[in-house]
C-alpha positions as protocol buffer text, in pm:
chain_id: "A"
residue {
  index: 1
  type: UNK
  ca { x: 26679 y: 13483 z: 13375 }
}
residue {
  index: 2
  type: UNK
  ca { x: 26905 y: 13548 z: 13066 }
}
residue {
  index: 3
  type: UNK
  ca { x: 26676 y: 13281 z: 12866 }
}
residue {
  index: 4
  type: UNK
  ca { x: 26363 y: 13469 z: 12943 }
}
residue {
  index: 5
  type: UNK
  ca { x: 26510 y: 13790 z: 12850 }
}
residue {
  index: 6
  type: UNK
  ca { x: 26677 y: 13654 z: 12539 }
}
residue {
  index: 7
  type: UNK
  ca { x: 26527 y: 13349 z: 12389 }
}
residue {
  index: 8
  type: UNK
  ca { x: 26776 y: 13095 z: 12245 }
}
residue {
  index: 9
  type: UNK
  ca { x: 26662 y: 12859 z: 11964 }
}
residue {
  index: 10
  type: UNK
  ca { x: 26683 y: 12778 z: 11626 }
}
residue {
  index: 11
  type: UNK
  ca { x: 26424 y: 13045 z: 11538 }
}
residue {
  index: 12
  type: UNK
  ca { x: 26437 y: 13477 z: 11573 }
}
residue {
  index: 13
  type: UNK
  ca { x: 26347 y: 13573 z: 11887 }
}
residue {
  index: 14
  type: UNK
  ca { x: 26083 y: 13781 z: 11763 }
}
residue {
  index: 15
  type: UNK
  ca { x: 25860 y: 13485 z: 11696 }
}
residue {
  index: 16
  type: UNK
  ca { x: 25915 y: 13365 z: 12079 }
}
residue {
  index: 17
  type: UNK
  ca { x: 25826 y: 13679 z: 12173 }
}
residue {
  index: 18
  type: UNK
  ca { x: 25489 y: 13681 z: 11956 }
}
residue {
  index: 19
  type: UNK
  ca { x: 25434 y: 13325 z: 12092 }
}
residue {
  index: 20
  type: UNK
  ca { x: 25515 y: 13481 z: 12461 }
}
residue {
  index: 21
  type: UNK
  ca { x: 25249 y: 13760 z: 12366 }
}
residue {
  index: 22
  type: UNK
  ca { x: 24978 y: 13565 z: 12254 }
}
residue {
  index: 23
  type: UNK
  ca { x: 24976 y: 13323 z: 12568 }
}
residue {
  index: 24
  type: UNK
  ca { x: 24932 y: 13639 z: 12779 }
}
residue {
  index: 25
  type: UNK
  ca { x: 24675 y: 13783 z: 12626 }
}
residue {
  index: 26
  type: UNK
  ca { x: 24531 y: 13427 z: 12669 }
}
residue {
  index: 27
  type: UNK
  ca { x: 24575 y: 13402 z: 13032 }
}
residue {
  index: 28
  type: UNK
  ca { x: 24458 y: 13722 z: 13086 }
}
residue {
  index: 29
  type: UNK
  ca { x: 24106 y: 13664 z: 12927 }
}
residue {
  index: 30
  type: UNK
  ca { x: 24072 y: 13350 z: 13114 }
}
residue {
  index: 31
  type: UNK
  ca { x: 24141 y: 13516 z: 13412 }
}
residue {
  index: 32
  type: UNK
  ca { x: 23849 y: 13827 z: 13315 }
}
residue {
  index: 33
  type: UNK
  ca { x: 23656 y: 13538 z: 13209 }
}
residue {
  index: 34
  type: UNK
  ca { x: 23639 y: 13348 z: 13547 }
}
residue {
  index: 35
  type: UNK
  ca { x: 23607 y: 13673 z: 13728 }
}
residue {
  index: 36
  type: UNK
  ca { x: 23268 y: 13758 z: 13567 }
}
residue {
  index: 37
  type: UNK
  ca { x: 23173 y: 13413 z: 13615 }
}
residue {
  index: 38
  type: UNK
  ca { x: 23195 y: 13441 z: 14014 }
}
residue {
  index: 39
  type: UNK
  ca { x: 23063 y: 13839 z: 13968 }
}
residue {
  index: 40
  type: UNK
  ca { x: 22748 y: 13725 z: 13801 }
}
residue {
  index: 41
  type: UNK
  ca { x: 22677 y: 13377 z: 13967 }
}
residue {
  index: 42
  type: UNK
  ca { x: 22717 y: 13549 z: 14376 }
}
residue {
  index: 43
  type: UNK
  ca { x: 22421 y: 13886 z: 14208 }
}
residue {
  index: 44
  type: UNK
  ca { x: 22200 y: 13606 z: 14108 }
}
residue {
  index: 45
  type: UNK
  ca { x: 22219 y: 13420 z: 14385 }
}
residue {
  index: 46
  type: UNK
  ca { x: 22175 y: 13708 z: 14619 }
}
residue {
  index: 47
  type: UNK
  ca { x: 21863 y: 13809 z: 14386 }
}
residue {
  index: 48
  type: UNK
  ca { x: 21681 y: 13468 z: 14446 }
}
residue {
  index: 49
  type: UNK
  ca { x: 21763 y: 13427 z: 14799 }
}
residue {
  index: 50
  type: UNK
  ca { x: 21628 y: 13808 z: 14839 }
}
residue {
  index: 51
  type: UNK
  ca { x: 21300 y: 13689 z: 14626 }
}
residue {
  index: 52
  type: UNK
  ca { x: 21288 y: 13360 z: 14827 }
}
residue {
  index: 53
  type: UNK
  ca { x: 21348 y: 13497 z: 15183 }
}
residue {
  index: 54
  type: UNK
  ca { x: 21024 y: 13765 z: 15079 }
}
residue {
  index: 55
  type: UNK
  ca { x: 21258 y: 14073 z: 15090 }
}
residue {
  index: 56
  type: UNK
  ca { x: 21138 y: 14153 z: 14732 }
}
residue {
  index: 57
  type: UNK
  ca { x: 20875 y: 14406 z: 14733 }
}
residue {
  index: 58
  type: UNK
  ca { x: 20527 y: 14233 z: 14599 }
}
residue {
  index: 59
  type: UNK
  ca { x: 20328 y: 14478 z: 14344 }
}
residue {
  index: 60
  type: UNK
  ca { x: 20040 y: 14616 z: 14548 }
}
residue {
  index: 61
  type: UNK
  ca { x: 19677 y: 14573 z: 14306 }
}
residue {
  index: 62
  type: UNK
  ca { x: 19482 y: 14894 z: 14349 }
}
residue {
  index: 63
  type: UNK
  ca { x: 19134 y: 14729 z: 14380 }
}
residue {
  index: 64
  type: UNK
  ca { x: 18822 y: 14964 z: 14123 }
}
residue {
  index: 65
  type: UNK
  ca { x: 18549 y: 15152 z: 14250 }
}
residue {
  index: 66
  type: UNK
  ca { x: 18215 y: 14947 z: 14395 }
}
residue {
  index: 67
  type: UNK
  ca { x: 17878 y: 14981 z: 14194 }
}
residue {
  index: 68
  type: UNK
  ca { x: 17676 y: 15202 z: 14355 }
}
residue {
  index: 69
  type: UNK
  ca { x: 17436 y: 15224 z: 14158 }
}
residue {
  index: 70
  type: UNK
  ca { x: 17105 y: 14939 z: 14128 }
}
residue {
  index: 71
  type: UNK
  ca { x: 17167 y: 14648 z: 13894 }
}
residue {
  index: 72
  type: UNK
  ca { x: 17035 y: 14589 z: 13529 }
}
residue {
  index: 73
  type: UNK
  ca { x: 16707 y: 14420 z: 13538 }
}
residue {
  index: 74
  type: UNK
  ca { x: 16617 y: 14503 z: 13164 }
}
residue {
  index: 75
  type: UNK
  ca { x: 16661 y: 14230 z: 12880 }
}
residue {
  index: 76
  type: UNK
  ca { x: 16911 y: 14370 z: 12599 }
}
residue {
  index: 77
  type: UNK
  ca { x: 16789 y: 14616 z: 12285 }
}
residue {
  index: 78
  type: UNK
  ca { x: 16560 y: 14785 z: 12592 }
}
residue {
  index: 79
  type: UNK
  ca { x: 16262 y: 14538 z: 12561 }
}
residue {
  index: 80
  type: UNK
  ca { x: 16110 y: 14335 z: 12832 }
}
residue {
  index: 81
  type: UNK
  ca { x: 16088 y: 13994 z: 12697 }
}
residue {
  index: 82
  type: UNK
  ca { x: 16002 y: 13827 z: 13030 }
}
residue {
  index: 83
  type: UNK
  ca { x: 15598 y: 13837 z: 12945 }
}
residue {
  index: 84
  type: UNK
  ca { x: 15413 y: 13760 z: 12671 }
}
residue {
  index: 85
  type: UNK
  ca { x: 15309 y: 14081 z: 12551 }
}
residue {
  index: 86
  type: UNK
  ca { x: 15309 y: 14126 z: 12174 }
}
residue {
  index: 87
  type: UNK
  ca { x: 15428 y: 14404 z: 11917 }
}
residue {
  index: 88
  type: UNK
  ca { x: 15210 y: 14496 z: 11639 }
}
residue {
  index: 89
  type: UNK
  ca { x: 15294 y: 14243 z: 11407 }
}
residue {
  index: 90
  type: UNK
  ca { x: 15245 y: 14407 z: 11067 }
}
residue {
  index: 91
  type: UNK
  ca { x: 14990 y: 14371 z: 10861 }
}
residue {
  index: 92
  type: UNK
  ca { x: 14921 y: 14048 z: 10658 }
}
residue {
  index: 93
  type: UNK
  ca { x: 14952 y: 14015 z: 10298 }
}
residue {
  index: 94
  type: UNK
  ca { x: 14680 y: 13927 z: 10092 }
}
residue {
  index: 95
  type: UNK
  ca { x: 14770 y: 13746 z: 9839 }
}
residue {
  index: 96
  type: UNK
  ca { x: 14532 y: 13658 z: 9554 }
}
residue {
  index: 97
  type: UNK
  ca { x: 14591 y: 13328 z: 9336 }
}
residue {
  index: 98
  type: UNK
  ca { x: 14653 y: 13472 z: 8957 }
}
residue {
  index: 99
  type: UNK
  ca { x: 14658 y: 13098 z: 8825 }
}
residue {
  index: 100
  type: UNK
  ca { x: 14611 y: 13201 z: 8432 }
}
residue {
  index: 101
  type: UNK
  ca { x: 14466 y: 12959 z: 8200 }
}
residue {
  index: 102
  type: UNK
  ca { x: 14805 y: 12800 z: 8148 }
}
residue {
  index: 103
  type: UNK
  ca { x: 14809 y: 12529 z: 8431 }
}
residue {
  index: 104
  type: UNK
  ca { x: 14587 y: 12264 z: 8482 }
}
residue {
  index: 105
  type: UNK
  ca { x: 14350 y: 12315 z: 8787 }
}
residue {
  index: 106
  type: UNK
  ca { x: 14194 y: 12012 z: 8998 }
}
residue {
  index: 107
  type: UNK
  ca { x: 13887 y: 11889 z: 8837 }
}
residue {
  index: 108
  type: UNK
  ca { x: 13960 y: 12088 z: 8467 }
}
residue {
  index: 109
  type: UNK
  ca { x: 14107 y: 12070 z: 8173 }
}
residue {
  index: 110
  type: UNK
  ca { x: 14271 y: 12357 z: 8172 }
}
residue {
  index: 111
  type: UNK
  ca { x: 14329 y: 12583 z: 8527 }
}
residue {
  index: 112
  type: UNK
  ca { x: 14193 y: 12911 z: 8516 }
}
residue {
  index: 113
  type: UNK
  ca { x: 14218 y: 13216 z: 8726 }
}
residue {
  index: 114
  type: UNK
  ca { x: 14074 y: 13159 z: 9078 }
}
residue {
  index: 115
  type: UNK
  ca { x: 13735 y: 13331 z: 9212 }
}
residue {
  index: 116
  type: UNK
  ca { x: 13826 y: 13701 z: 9237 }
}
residue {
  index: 117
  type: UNK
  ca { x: 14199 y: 13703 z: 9112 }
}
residue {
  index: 118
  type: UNK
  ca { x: 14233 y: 13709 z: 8792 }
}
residue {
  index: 119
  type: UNK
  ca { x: 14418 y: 14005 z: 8644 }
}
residue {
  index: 120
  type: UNK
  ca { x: 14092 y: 14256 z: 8657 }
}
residue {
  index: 121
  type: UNK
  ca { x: 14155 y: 14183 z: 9013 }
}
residue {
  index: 122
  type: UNK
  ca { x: 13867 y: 14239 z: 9271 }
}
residue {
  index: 123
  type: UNK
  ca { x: 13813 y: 14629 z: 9108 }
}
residue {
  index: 124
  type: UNK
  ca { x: 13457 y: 14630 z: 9035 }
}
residue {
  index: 125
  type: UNK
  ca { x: 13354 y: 14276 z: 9097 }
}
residue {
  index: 126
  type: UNK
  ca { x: 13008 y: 14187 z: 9077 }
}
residue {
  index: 127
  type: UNK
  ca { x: 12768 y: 13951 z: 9192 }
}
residue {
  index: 128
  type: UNK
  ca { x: 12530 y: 13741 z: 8947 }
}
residue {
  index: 129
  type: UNK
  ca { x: 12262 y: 13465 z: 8936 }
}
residue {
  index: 130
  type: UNK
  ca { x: 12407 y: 13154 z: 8835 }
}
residue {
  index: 131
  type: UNK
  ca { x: 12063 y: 12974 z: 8845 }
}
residue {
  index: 132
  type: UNK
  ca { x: 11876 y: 12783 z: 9066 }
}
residue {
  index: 133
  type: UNK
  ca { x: 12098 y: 12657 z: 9339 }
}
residue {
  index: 134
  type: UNK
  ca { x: 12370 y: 12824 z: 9257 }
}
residue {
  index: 135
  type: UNK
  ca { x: 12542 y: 13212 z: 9311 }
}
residue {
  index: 136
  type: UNK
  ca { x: 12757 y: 13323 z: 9036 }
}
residue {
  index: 137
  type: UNK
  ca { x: 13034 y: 13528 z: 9185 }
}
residue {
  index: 138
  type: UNK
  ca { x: 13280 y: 13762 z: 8854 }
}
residue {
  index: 139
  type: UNK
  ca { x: 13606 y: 13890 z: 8936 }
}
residue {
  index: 140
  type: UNK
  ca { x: 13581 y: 14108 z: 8610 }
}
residue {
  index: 141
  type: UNK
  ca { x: 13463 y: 14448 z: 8567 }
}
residue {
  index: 142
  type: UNK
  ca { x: 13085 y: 14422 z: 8475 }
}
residue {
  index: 143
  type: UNK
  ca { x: 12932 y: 14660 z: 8235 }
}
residue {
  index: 144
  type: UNK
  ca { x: 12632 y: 14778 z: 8160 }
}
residue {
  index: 145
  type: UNK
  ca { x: 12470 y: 14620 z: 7840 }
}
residue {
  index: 146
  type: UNK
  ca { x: 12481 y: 14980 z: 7661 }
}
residue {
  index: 147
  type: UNK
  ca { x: 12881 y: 14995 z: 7715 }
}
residue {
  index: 148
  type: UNK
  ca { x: 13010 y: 15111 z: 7370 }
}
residue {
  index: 149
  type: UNK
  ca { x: 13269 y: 14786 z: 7432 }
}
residue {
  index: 150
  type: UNK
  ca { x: 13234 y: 14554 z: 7120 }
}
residue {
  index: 151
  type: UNK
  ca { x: 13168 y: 14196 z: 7224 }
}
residue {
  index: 152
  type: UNK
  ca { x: 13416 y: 13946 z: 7244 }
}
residue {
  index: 153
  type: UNK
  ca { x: 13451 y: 13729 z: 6860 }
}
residue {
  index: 154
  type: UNK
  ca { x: 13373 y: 13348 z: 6942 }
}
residue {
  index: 155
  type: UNK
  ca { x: 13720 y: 13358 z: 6787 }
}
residue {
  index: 156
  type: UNK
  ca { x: 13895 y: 13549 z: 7010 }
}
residue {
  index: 157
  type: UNK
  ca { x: 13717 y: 13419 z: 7336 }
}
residue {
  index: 158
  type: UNK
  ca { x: 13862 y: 13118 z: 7487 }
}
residue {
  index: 159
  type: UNK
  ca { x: 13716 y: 12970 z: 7770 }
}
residue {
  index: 160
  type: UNK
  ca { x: 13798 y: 12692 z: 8053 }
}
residue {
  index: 161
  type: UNK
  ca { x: 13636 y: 12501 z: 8293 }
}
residue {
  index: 162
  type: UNK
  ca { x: 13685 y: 12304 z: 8643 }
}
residue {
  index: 163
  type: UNK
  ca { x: 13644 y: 12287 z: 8975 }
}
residue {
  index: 164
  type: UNK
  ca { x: 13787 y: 12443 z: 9299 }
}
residue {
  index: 165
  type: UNK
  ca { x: 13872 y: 12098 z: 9421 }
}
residue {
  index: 166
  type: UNK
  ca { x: 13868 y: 11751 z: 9308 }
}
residue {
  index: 167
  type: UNK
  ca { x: 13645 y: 11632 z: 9594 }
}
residue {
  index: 168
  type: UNK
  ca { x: 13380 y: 11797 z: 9839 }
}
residue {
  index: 169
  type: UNK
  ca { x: 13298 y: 11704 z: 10179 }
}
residue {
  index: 170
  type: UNK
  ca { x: 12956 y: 11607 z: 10279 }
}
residue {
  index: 171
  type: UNK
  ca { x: 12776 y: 11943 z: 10277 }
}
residue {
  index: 172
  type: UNK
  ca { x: 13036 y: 12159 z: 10118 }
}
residue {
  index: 173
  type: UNK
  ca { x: 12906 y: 12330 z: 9793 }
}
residue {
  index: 174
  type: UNK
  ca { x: 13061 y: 12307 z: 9458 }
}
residue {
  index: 175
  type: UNK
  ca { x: 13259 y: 12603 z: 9342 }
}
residue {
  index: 176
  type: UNK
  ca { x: 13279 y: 12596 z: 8937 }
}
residue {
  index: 177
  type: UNK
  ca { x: 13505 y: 12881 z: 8772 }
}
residue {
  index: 178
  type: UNK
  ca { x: 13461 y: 12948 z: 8440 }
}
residue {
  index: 179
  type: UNK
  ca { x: 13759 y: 13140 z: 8279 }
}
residue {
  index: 180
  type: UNK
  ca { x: 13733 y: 13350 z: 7953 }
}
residue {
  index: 181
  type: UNK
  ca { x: 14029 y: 13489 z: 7799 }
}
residue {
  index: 182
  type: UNK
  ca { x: 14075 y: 13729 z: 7588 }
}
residue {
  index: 183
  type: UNK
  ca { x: 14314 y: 13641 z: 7245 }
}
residue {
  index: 184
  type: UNK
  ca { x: 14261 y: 13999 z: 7064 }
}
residue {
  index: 185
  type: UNK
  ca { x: 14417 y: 14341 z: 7073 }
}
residue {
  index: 186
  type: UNK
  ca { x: 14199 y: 14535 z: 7216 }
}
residue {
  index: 187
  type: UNK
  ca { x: 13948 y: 14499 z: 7527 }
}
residue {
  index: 188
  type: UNK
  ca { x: 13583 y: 14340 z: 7468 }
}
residue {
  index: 189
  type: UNK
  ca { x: 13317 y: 14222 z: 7688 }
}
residue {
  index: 190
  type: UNK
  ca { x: 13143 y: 13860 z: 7757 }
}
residue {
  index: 191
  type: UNK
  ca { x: 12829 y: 13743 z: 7839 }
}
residue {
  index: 192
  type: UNK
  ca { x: 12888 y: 13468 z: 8098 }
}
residue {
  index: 193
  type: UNK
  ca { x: 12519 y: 13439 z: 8249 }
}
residue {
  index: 194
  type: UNK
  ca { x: 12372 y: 13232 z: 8353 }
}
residue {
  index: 195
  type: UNK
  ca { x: 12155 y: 13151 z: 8017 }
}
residue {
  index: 196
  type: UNK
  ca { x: 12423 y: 13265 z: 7761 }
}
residue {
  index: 197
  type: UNK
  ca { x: 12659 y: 13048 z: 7947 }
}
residue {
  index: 198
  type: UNK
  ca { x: 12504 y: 12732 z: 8047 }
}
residue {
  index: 199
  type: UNK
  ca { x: 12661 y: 12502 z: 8278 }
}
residue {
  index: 200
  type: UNK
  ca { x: 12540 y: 12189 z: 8315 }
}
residue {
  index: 201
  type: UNK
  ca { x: 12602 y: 11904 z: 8598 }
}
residue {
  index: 202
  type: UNK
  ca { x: 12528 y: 11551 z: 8536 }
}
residue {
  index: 203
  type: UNK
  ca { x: 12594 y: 11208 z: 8776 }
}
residue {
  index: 204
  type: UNK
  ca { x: 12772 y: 10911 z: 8639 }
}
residue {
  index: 205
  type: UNK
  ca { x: 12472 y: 10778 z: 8476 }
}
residue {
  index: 206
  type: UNK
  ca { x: 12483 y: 11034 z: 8227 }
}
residue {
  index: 207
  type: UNK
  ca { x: 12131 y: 11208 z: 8407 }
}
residue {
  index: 208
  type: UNK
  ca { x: 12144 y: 11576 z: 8448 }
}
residue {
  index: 209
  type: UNK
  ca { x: 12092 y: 11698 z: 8786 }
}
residue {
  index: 210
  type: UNK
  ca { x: 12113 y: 12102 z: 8760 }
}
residue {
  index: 211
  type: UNK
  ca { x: 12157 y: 12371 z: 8470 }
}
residue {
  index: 212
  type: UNK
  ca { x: 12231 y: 12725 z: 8533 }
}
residue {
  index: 213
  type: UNK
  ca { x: 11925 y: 12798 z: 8307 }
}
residue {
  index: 214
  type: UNK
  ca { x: 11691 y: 12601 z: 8421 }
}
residue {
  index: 215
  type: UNK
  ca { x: 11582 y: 12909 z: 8695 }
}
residue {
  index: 216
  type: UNK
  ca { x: 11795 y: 13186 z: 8645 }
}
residue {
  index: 217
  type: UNK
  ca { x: 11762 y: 13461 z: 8883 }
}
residue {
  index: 218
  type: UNK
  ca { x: 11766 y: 13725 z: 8785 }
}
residue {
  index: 219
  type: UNK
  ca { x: 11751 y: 13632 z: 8394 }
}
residue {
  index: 220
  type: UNK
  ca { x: 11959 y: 13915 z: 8284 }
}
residue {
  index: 221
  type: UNK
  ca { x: 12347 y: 13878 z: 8103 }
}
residue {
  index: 222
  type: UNK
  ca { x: 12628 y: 13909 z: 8308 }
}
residue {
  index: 223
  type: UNK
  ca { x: 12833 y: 14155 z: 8062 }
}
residue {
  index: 224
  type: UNK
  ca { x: 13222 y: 14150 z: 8240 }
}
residue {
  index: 225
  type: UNK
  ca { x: 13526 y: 14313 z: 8025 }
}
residue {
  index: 226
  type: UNK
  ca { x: 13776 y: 14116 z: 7893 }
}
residue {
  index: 227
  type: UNK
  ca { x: 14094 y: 14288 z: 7844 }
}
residue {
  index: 228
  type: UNK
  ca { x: 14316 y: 14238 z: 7571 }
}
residue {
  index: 229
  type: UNK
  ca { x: 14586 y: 13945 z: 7646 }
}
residue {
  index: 230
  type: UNK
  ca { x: 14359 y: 13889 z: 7994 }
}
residue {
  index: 231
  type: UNK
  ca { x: 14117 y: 13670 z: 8165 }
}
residue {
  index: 232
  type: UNK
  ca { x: 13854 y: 13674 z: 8370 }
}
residue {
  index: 233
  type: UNK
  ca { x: 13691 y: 13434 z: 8596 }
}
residue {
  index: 234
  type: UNK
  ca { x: 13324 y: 13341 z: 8654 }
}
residue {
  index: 235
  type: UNK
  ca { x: 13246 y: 13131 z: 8912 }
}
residue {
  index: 236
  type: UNK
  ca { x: 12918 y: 12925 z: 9024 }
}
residue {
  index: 237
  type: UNK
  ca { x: 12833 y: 12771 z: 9365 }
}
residue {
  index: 238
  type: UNK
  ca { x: 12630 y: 12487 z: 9344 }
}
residue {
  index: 239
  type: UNK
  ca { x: 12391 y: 12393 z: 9684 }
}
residue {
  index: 240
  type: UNK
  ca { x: 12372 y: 12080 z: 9568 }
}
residue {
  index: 241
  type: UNK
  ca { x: 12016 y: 12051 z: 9478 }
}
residue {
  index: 242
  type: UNK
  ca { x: 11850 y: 11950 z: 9138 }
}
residue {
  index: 243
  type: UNK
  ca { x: 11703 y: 12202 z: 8932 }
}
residue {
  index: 244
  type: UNK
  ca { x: 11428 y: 12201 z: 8674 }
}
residue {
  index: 245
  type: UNK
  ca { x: 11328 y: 12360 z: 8345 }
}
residue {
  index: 246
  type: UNK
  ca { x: 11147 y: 12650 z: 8321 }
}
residue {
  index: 247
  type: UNK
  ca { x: 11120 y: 12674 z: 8747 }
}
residue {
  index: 248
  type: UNK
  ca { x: 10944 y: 12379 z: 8797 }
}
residue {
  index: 249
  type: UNK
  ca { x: 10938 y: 12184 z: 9081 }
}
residue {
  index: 250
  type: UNK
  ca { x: 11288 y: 11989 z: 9092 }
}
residue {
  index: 251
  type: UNK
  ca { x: 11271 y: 11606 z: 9175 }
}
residue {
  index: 252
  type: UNK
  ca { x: 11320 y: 11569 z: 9558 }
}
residue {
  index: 253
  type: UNK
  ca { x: 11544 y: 11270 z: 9539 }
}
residue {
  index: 254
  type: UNK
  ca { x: 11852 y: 11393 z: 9715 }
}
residue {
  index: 255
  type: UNK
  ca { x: 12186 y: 11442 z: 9541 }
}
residue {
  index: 256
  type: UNK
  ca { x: 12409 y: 11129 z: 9623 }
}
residue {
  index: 257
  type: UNK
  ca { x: 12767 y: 11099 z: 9668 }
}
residue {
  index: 258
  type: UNK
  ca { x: 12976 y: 11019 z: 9358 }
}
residue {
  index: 259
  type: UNK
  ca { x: 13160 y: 11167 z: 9060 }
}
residue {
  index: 260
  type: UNK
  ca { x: 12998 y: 11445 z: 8866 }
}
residue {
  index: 261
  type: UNK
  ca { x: 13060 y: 11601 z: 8546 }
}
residue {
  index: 262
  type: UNK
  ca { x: 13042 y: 11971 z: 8478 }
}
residue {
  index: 263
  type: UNK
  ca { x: 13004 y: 12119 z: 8131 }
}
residue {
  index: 264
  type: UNK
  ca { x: 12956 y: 12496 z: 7965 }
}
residue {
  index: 265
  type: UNK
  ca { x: 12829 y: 12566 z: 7681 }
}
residue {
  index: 266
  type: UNK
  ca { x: 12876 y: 12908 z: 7504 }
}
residue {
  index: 267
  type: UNK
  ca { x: 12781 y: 12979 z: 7147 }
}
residue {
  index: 268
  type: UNK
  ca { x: 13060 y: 12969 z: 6894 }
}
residue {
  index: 269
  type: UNK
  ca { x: 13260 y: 12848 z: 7171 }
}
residue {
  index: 270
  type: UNK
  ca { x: 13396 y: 12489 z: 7260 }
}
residue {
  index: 271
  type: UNK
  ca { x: 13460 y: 12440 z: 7611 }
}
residue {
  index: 272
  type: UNK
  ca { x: 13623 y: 12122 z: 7758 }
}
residue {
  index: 273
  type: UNK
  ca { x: 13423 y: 11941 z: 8072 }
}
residue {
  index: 274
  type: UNK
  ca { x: 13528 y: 11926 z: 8409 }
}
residue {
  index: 275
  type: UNK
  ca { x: 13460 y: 11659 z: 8694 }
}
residue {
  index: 276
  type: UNK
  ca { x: 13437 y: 11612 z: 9088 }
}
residue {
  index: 277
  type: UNK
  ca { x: 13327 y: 11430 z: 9341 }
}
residue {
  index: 278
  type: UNK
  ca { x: 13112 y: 11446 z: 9640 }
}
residue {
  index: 279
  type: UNK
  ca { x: 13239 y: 11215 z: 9915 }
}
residue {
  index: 280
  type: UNK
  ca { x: 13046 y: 10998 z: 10125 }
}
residue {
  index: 281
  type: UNK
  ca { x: 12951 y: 11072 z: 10520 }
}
């Protein structure tokens, strides 16, 4: 007992004490430390033996209220898309070909406005006499031959010719437009009748077939405004029947299928020829 209360060595006892204090404290951890090892390994045991043996309470599920009320039968956005019925679809465009003398059309040299669009637009069209067998059709303004309107200069009128399609089906007429332009400043008018400007149709054998002045009716000029920096556009239907001078009878030899060429001819103006065909049955 007299060793534990006084340590003998070679050292001071204080240091065996400090060694004698630190094991304590050592054994007394491990002791706190194996403690709340048992502690916490019996509390969850008990819990999962409680969970397994069903003494846990399960969460009760509160179940939502039953539709009373009838079910949905319409399609979504409130429309009824089972039948066929139909909005009002809205209206259609109507769009007008402004071709312009700038592209090449089928048949011509150079492609003018179509039949009733070029930039006078349908406002005031008129209806002429392109000659025998054929109704002249002006989407320009026509005026009246007294209209203080200065004519167009041969100069400053440039014209083109072709055809609404390259080839016709049997019994489909012709459709020539004839396109004048305007190159001035200000607005003028044209004279594209029917006997101020001629168009003439010929087969491949060089034979002409049909004039536009040949039988004019009526005889008068066709007077349309050209604005400045504009066109207008002419055009003839031909019924494909021959014509002769002065109203004569016209040969009765029907018009064959083949390639035909279509010229104007305006004075103080040069016009370039246009071609088509008439298919066979």
């Amino acid at each position: 007992m007299g060793s534990l209360r006084n340590p003998v060595g070679p050292l001071p006892s204080s240091i065996y004490w400090r060694r004698r204090a630190v094991a304590l404290c050592l054994i007394a951890l491990l002791a706190m430390l194996a403690l709340w090892a048992v502690t916490a390994g019996d509390g969850g045991g008990k819990k999962s033996n409680d969970a397994s043996n069903g003494s846990s309470p399960a969460p009760s599920i509160t179940p939502g209220p039953s539709g009373s009320g009838p079910a949905i039968s319409e399609q979504p956005g409130g429309r009824d898309e089972s039948g066929g019925s139909g909005g009002s679809g809205g209206s259609g465009e109507s769009g007008e070909n402004t071709g312009g003398d700038g592209g090449t059309g089928p048949g011509g040299a150079d492609g003018g406005t179509d039949a009733g669009a070029a930039n006078g637009g349908k406002n005031g069209d008129t209806d002429g006499a392109g000659g025998d067998g054929g109704a002249g059709a002006s989407s320009g303004q026509q005026v009246p031959a007294d209209s203080p309107l200065p004519n167009c200069a041969p100069g400053a009128l440039q014209l083109t010719l072709r055809s609404a399609k390259v080839s016709y089906a049997p019994g489909e007429k012709p459709r020539l437009h004839l396109v004048a332009k305007n190159t001035s400043a200000t607005d003028c008018k044209a004279d594209l009748g029917p006997k101020n400007a001629v168009l003439t149709i010929s087969d491949s054998k060089g034979d002409e077939v049909w004039a536009s002045r040949d039988c004019p009716r009526p005889d008068a000029a066709i007077l349309l405004r050209v604005p400045a920096g504009s066109s207008v556009t002419h055009t003839v239907e031909w019924d494909r029947k021959r014509s002769a001078p002065r109203c004569a009878t016209a040969p009765a030899a029907p018009v064959g299928p083949g390639t035909y060429l279509v010229e104007a001819a305006m004075p103080g103006v040069k016009v370039l020829p246009a071609s088509f065909t008439l298919a066979k049955d």
